[in-house]
Coordinates of C-alpha atoms in Angstrom, one line a residue:
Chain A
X1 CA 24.6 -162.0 42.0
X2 CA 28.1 -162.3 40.3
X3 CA 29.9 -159.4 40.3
X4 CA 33.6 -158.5 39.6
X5 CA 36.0 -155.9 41.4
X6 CA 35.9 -152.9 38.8
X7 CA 39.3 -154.0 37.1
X8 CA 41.7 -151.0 36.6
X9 CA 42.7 -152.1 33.1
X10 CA 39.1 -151.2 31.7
X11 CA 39.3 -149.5 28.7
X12 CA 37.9 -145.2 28.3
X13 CA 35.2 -147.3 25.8
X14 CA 33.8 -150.0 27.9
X15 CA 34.3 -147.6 30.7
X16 CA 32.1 -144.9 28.7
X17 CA 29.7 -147.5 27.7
X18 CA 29.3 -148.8 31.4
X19 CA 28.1 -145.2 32.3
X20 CA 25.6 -145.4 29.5
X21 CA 24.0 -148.2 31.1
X22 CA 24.6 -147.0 34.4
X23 CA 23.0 -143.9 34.1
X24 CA 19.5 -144.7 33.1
X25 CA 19.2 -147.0 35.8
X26 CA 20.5 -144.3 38.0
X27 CA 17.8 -141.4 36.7
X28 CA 14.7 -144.0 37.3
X29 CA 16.1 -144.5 41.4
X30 CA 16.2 -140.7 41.9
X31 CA 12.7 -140.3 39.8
X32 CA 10.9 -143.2 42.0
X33 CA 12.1 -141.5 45.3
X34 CA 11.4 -137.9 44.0
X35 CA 9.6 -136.8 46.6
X36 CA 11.7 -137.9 49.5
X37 CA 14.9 -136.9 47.8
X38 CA 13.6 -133.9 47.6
X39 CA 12.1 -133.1 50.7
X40 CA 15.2 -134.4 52.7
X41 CA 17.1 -131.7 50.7
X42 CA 14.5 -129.2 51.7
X43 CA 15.6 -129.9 55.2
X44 CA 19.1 -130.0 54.8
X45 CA 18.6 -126.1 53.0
X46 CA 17.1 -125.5 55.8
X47 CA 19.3 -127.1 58.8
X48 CA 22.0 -125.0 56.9
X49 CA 20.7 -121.7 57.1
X50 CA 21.1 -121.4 53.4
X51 CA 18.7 -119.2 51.1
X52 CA 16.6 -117.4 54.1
X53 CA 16.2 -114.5 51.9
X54 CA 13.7 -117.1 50.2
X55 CA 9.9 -118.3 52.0
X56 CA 9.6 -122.0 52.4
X57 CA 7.2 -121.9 49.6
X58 CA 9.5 -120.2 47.2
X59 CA 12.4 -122.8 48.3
X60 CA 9.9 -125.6 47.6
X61 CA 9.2 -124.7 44.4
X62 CA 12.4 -123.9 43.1
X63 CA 14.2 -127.3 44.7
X64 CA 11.5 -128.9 42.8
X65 CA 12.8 -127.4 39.3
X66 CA 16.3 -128.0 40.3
X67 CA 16.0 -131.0 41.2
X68 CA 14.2 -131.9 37.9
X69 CA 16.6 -130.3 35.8
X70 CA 19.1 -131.8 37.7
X71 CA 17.6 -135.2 37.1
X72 CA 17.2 -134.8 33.2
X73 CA 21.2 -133.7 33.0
X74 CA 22.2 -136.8 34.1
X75 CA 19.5 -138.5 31.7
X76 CA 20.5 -136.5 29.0
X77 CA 24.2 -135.4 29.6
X78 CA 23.3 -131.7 28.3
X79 CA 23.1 -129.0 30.5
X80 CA 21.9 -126.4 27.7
X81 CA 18.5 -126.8 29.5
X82 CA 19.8 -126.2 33.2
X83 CA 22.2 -123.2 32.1
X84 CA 19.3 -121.2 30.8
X85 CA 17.4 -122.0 33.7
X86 CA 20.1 -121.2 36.6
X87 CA 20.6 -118.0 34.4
X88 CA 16.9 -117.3 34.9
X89 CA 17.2 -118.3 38.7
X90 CA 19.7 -116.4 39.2
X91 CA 18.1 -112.9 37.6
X92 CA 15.1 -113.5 40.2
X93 CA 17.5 -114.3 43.0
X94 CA 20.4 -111.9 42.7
X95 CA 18.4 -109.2 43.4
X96 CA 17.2 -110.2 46.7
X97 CA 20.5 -111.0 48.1
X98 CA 21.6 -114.2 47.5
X99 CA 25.0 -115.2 47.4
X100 CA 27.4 -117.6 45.4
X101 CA 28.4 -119.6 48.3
X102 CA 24.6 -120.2 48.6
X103 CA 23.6 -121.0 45.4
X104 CA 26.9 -123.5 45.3
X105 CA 26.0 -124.4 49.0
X106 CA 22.3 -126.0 47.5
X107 CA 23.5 -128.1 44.8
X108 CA 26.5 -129.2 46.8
X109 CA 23.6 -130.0 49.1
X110 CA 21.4 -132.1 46.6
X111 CA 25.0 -133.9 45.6
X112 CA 25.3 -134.8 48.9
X113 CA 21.4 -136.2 49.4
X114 CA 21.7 -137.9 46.2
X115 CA 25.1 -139.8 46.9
X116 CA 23.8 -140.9 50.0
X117 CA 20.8 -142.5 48.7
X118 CA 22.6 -144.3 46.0
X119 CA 25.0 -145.1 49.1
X120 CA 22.0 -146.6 50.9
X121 CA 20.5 -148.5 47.5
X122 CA 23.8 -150.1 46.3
X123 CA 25.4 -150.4 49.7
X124 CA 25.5 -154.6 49.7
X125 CA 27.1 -154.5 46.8
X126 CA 30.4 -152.4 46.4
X127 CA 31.6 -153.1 42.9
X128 CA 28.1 -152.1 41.7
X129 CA 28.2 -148.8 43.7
X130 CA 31.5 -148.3 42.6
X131 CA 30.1 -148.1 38.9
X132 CA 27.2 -146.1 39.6
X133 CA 29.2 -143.7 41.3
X134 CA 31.6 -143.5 38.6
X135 CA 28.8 -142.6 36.6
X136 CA 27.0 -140.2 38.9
X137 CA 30.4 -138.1 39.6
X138 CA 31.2 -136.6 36.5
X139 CA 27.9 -135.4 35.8
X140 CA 27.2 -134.2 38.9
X141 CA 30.6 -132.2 39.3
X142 CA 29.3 -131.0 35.4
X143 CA 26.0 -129.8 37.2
X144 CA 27.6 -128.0 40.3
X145 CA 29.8 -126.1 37.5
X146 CA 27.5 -125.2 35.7
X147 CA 25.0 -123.7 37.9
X148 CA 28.0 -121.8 39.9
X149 CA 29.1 -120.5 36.4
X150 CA 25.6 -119.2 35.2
X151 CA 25.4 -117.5 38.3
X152 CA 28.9 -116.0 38.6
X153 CA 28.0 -115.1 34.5
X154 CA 24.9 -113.7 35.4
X155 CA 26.1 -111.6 38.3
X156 CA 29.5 -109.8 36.3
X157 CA 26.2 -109.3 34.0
X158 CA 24.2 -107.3 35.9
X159 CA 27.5 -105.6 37.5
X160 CA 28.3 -104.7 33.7
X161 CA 24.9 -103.1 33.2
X162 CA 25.0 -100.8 36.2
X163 CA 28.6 -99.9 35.7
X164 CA 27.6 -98.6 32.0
X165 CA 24.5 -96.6 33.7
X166 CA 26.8 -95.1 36.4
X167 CA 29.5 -94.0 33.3
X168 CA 26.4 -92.5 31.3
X169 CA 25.4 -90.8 34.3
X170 CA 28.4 -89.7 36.0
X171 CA 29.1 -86.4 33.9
X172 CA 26.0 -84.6 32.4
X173 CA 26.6 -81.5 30.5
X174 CA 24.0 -79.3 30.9
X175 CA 22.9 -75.9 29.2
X176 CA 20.9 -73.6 31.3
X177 CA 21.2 -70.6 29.3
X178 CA 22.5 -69.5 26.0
X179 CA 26.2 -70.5 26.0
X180 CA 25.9 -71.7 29.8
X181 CA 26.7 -74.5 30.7
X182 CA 26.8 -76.6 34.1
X183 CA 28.7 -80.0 34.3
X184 CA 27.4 -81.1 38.1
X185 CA 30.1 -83.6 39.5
X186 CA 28.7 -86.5 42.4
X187 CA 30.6 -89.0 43.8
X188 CA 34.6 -90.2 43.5
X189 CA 36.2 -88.5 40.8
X190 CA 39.3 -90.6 39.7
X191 CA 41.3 -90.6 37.3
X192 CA 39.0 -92.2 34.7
X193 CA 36.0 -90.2 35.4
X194 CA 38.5 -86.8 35.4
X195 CA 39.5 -88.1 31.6
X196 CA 35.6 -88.4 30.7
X197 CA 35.1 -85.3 32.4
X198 CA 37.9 -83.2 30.3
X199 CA 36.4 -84.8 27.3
X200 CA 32.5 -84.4 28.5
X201 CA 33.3 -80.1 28.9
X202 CA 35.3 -79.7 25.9
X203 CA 32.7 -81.2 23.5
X204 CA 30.0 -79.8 25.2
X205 CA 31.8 -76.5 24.5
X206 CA 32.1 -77.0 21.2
X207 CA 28.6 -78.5 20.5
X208 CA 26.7 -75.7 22.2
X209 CA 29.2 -72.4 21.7
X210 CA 29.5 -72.2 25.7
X211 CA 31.7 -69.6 26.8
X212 CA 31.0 -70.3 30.3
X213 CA 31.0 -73.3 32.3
X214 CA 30.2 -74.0 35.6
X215 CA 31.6 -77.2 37.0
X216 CA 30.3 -77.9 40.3
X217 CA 32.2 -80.1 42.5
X218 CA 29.9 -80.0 45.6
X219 CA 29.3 -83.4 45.6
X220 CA 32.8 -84.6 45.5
X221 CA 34.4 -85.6 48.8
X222 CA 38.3 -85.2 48.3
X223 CA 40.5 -85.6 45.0
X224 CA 44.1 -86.9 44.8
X225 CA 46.8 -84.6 43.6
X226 CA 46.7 -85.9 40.0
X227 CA 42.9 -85.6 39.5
X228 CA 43.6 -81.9 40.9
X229 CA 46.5 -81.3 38.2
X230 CA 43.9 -82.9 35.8
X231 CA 41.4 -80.6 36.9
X232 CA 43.6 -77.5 36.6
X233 CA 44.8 -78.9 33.0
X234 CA 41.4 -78.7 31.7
X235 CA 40.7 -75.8 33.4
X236 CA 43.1 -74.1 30.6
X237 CA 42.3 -76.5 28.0
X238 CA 38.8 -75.1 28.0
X239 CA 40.1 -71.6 28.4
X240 CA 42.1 -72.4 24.7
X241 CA 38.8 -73.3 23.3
X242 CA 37.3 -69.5 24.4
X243 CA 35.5 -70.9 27.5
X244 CA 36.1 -69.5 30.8
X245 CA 35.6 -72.2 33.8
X246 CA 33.8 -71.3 36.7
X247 CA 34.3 -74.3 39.8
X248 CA 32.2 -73.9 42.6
X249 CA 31.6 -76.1 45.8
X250 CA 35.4 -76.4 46.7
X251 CA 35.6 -78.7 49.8
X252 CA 38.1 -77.7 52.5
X253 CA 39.9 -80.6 51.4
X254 CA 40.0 -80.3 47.7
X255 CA 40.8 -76.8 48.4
X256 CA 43.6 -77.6 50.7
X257 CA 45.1 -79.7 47.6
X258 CA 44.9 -77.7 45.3
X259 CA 46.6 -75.2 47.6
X260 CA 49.2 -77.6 48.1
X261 CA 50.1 -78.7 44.2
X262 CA 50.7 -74.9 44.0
X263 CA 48.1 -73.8 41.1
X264 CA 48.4 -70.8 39.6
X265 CA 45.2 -69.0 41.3
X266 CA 44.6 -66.0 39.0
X267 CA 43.8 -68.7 36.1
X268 CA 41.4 -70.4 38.7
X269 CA 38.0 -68.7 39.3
X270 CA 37.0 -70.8 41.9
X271 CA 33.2 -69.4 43.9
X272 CA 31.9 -71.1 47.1
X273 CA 28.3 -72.6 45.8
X274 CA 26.6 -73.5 42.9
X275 CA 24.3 -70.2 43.1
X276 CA 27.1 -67.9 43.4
X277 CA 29.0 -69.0 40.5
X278 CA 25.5 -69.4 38.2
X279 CA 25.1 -65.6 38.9
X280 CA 29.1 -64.9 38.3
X281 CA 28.2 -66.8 34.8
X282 CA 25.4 -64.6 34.1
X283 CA 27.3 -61.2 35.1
X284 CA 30.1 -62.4 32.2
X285 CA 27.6 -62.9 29.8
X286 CA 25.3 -60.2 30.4
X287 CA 22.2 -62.0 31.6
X288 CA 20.5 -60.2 34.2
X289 CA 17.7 -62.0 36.5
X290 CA 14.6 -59.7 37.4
X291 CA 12.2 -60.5 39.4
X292 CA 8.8 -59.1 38.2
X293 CA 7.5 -56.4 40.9
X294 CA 4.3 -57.8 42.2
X295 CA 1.3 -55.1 42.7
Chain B
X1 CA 50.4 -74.2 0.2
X2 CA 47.4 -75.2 2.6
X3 CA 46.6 -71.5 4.1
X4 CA 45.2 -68.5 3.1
X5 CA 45.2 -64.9 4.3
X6 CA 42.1 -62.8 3.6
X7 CA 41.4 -59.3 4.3
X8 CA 37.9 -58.2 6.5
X9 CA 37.7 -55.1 7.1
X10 CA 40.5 -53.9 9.3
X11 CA 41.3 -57.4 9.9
X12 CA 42.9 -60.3 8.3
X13 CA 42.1 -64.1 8.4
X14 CA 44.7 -66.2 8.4
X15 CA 43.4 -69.8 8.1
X16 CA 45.3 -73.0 7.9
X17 CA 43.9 -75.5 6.2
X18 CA 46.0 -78.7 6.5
X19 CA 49.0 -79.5 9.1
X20 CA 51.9 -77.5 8.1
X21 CA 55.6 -79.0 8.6
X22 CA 58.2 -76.4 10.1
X23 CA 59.4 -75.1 7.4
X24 CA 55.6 -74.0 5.7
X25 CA 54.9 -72.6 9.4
X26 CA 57.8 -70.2 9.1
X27 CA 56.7 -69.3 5.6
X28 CA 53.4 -68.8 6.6
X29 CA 54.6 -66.6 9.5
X30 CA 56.3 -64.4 7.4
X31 CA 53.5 -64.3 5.1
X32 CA 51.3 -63.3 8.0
X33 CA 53.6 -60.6 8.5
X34 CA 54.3 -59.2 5.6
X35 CA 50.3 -58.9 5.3
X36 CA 49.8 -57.2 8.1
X37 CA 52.4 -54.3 6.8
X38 CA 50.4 -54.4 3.4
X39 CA 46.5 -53.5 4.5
X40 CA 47.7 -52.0 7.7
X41 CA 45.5 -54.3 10.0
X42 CA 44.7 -53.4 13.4
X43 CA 43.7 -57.1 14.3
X44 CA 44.7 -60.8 12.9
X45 CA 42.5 -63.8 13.6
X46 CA 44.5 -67.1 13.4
X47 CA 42.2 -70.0 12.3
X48 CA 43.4 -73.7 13.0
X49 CA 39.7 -75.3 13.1
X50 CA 41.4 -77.9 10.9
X51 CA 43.8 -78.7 12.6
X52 CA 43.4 -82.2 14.8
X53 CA 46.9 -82.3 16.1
X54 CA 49.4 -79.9 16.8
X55 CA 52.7 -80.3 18.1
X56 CA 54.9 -78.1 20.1
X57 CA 56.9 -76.4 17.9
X58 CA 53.6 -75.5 16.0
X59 CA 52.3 -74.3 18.8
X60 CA 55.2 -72.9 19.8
X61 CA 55.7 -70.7 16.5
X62 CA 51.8 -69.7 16.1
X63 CA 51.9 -68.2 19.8
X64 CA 55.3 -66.7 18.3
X65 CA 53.5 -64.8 15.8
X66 CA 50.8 -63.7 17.8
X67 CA 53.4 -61.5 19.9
X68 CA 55.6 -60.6 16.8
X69 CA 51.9 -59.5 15.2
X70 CA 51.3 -57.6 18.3
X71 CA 54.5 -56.0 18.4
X72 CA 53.4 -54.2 14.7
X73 CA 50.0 -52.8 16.2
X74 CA 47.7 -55.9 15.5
X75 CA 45.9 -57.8 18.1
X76 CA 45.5 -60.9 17.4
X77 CA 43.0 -64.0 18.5
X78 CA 43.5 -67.9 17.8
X79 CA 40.2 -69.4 16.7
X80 CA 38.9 -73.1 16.5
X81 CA 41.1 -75.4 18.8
X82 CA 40.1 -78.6 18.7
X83 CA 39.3 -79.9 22.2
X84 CA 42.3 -82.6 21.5
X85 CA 44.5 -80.0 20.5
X86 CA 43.7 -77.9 23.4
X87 CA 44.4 -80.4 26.0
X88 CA 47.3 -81.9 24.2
X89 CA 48.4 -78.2 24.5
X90 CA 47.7 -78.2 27.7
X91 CA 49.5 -81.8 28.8
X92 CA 52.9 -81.0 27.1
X93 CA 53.0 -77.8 29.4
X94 CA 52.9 -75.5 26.9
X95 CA 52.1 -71.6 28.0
X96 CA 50.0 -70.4 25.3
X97 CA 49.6 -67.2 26.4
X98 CA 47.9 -65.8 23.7
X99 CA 43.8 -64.5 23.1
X100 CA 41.7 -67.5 21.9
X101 CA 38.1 -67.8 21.1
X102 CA 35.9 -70.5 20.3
X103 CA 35.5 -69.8 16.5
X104 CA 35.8 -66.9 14.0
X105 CA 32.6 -65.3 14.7
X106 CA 33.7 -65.3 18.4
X107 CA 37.2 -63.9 17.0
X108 CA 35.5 -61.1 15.0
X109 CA 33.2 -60.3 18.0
X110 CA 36.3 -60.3 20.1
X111 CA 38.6 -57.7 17.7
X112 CA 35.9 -55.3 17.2
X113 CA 35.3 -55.3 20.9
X114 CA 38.8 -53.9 21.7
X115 CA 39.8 -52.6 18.6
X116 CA 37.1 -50.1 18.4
X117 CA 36.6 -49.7 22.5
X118 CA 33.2 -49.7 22.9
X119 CA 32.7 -53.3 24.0
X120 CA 33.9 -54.6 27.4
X121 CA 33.6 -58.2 25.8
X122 CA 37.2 -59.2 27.0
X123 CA 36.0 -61.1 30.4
X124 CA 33.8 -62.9 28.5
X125 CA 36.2 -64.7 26.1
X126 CA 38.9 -67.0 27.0
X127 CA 42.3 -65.1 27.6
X128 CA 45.3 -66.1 29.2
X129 CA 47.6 -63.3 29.5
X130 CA 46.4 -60.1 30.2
X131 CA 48.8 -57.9 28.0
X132 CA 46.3 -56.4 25.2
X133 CA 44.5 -54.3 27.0

């Protein structure tokens, strides 16, 4: 065997080309020792305590497609084909609690198990497993970006999605009699939800003709002294659109600030539950509830 | 001039139909006067449904008229804020302290209730201020 030191003055070409013959040498090693590749990275999952929200058999399967897709990257130097599969992984894993520094923590892993084993094959011969390595590298640095990408993509996804459903859901306007209306409130109301709240109640007074809404704050904890002033704000905005605003379910707290910003309580009609300001609604509008004497 | 002032009834409508500069808001607050001396009207309804912004001397001048109008025997009710000119209102700290109502036929409603006495339909509209009983 002749073999030169890798000489530094290499050219990006020769050194490009090198990899091209490097690499398919490289992909038939890790395809002829599959199985033991693969099964030593099983263990070394499993030494690490990595993906036990997974059974063994659901591991085995899915090292088997990594490892496969991994193998046909470095054959093929695209990694369109593993992108939409970590993307799909990661749909059927995220759910069930798995976590980035896993999902990095595996193919780290199978970067490791590879390396060694072309370590072990080229080890007589330095220059050679210098080469190979400079080929192996890149790609697998490309792979372990990739897959932590998809998964970091796919995550902000799915945080995306159920940060739209929580906006649609926060502030329901809903009618419950002819120009009724009750806007229930659950959960932190900040600044940005007060906004979308103010805007929520005066378009819902305009779209059904309401001339009272209840607003119904039981399910809010506490509010800062800005989202109070906000409060009181669209208390008389709605009042200037001929709505009169009924808030029920006042927490001590909330109470205790509103107290403290000083509102003007005689433009405030503030009642303790949700059933005592429905029947102060109905009074003003001239409902009256009968239950049906039963003989 | 983008206004009009109609006579129903007892009452006048007064609607304004475009954004007015300053100058075209005293005019038509004059005019508005100088109506209500004509037929005699016991009540004025102020329409600004078309209206998508309004600044504070507007609003400053219509709330104006409302008390000048009251001071010559009319009550009078602003109709049709938009919900961005109502909190705009609102957020420049503006006391509007004037009778509103969501829209004319909520206005009308509103005048013949107290104008003719016979309706206790004042705690169901919006007012702020309490001097036109």
């Amino acid at each position: 065997m002749l073999m030169s030191v890798p000489d530094d003055r290499r050219s990006d070409e020769e050194e490009s080309v090198d990899e091209h013959r490097m690499l398919p040498e490289l992909v038939a090693h890790l395809r002829q020792h599959r199985t033991e590749l693969r099964e030593d990275w099983a263990r070394r999952i499993e030494a690490s305590h990595l993906l036990h929200a997974m059974t063994p058999q659901e591991i085995g399967s899915e090292t088997s497609s990594v490892y496969d897709n991994y193998v046909e990257v470095l054959e093929t130097g695209s990694v369109d084909a593993l992108q939409r599969y970590a993307r799909d992984l990661s749909e059927r894993i995220i759910p069930r609690g798995v976590e980035t520094d896993e999902v990095v923590g595996i193919v780290l892993l199978l970067r490791d198990v590879l390396a060694r084993s072309l370590f072990q094959k080229y080890q007589d011969d330095f220059a050679l497993l210098n080469r190979v390595l400079d080929a192996y590298e890149p790609a697998a640095n490309r792979i372990a970006n990739t897959v932590a990408v998809s998964f970091v993509e796919e995550r902000e996804r799915i945080i995306r999605e159920q940060q739209d459903a929580i906006r649609e859901l926060s502030t329901p306007v809903l009618q419950v009699r002819e120009r009724l209306l009750i806007l229930p409130i659950i959960g932190v109301l900040d600044a940005q939800r007060a906004t979308q709240l103010t805007d929520q109640l005066l378009r819902g007074i305009r779209i059904h003709r309401a001339k009272v809404v209840v607003v119904d704050i039981t399910g809010v904890a506490d509010i800062d002294t800005s989202v109070a002033n906000h409060l009181v704000k669209t208390v008389d905005a709605s009042r200037l659109m001929g709505a009169s605003v009924i808030i029920t379910g006042l927490s001590s707290d909330i109470a205790q600030t509103l107290v403290r910003i000083g509102v003007d309580l005689s433009k405030m009609n503030t009642i303790g539950d949700l059933q005592g300001g429905i029947e102060e609604a109905e009074r003003q509008l001239g409902f009256r509830v009968i239950r049906p004497e039963q003989g | 001039m983008f206004v009009s002032i109609l006579q129903q009834g007892d009452f006048l409508i007064a609607s304004i139909h475009a954004a007015l500069d300053d100058s075209e808001l005293m005019r038509f607050q004059k005019d508005v006067m100088a109506e209500i001396a004509n037929h005699r009207a016991k009540g004025v309804i102020i329409d600004v449904a078309a209206l998508d912004v309004l600044d504070s001397f507007g609003s400053w001048s219509l709330r104006n008229l409302v008390h000048m109008a009251r001071l010559r025997g009319a009550t009078t009710v602003i109709v049709g804020i938009q919900p961005e000119v109502a909190f705009s209102i609102v957020e420049l700290g503006m006391e509007l302290d004037v009778t509103t109502a969501l829209d004319l036929e909520n206005g009308l409603e509103y005048l013949e209730s107290v104008t003719t006495g016979h309706r206790a339909g004042k705690s169901m509209l919006g007012v702020l201020g309490s001097h036109d009983t």
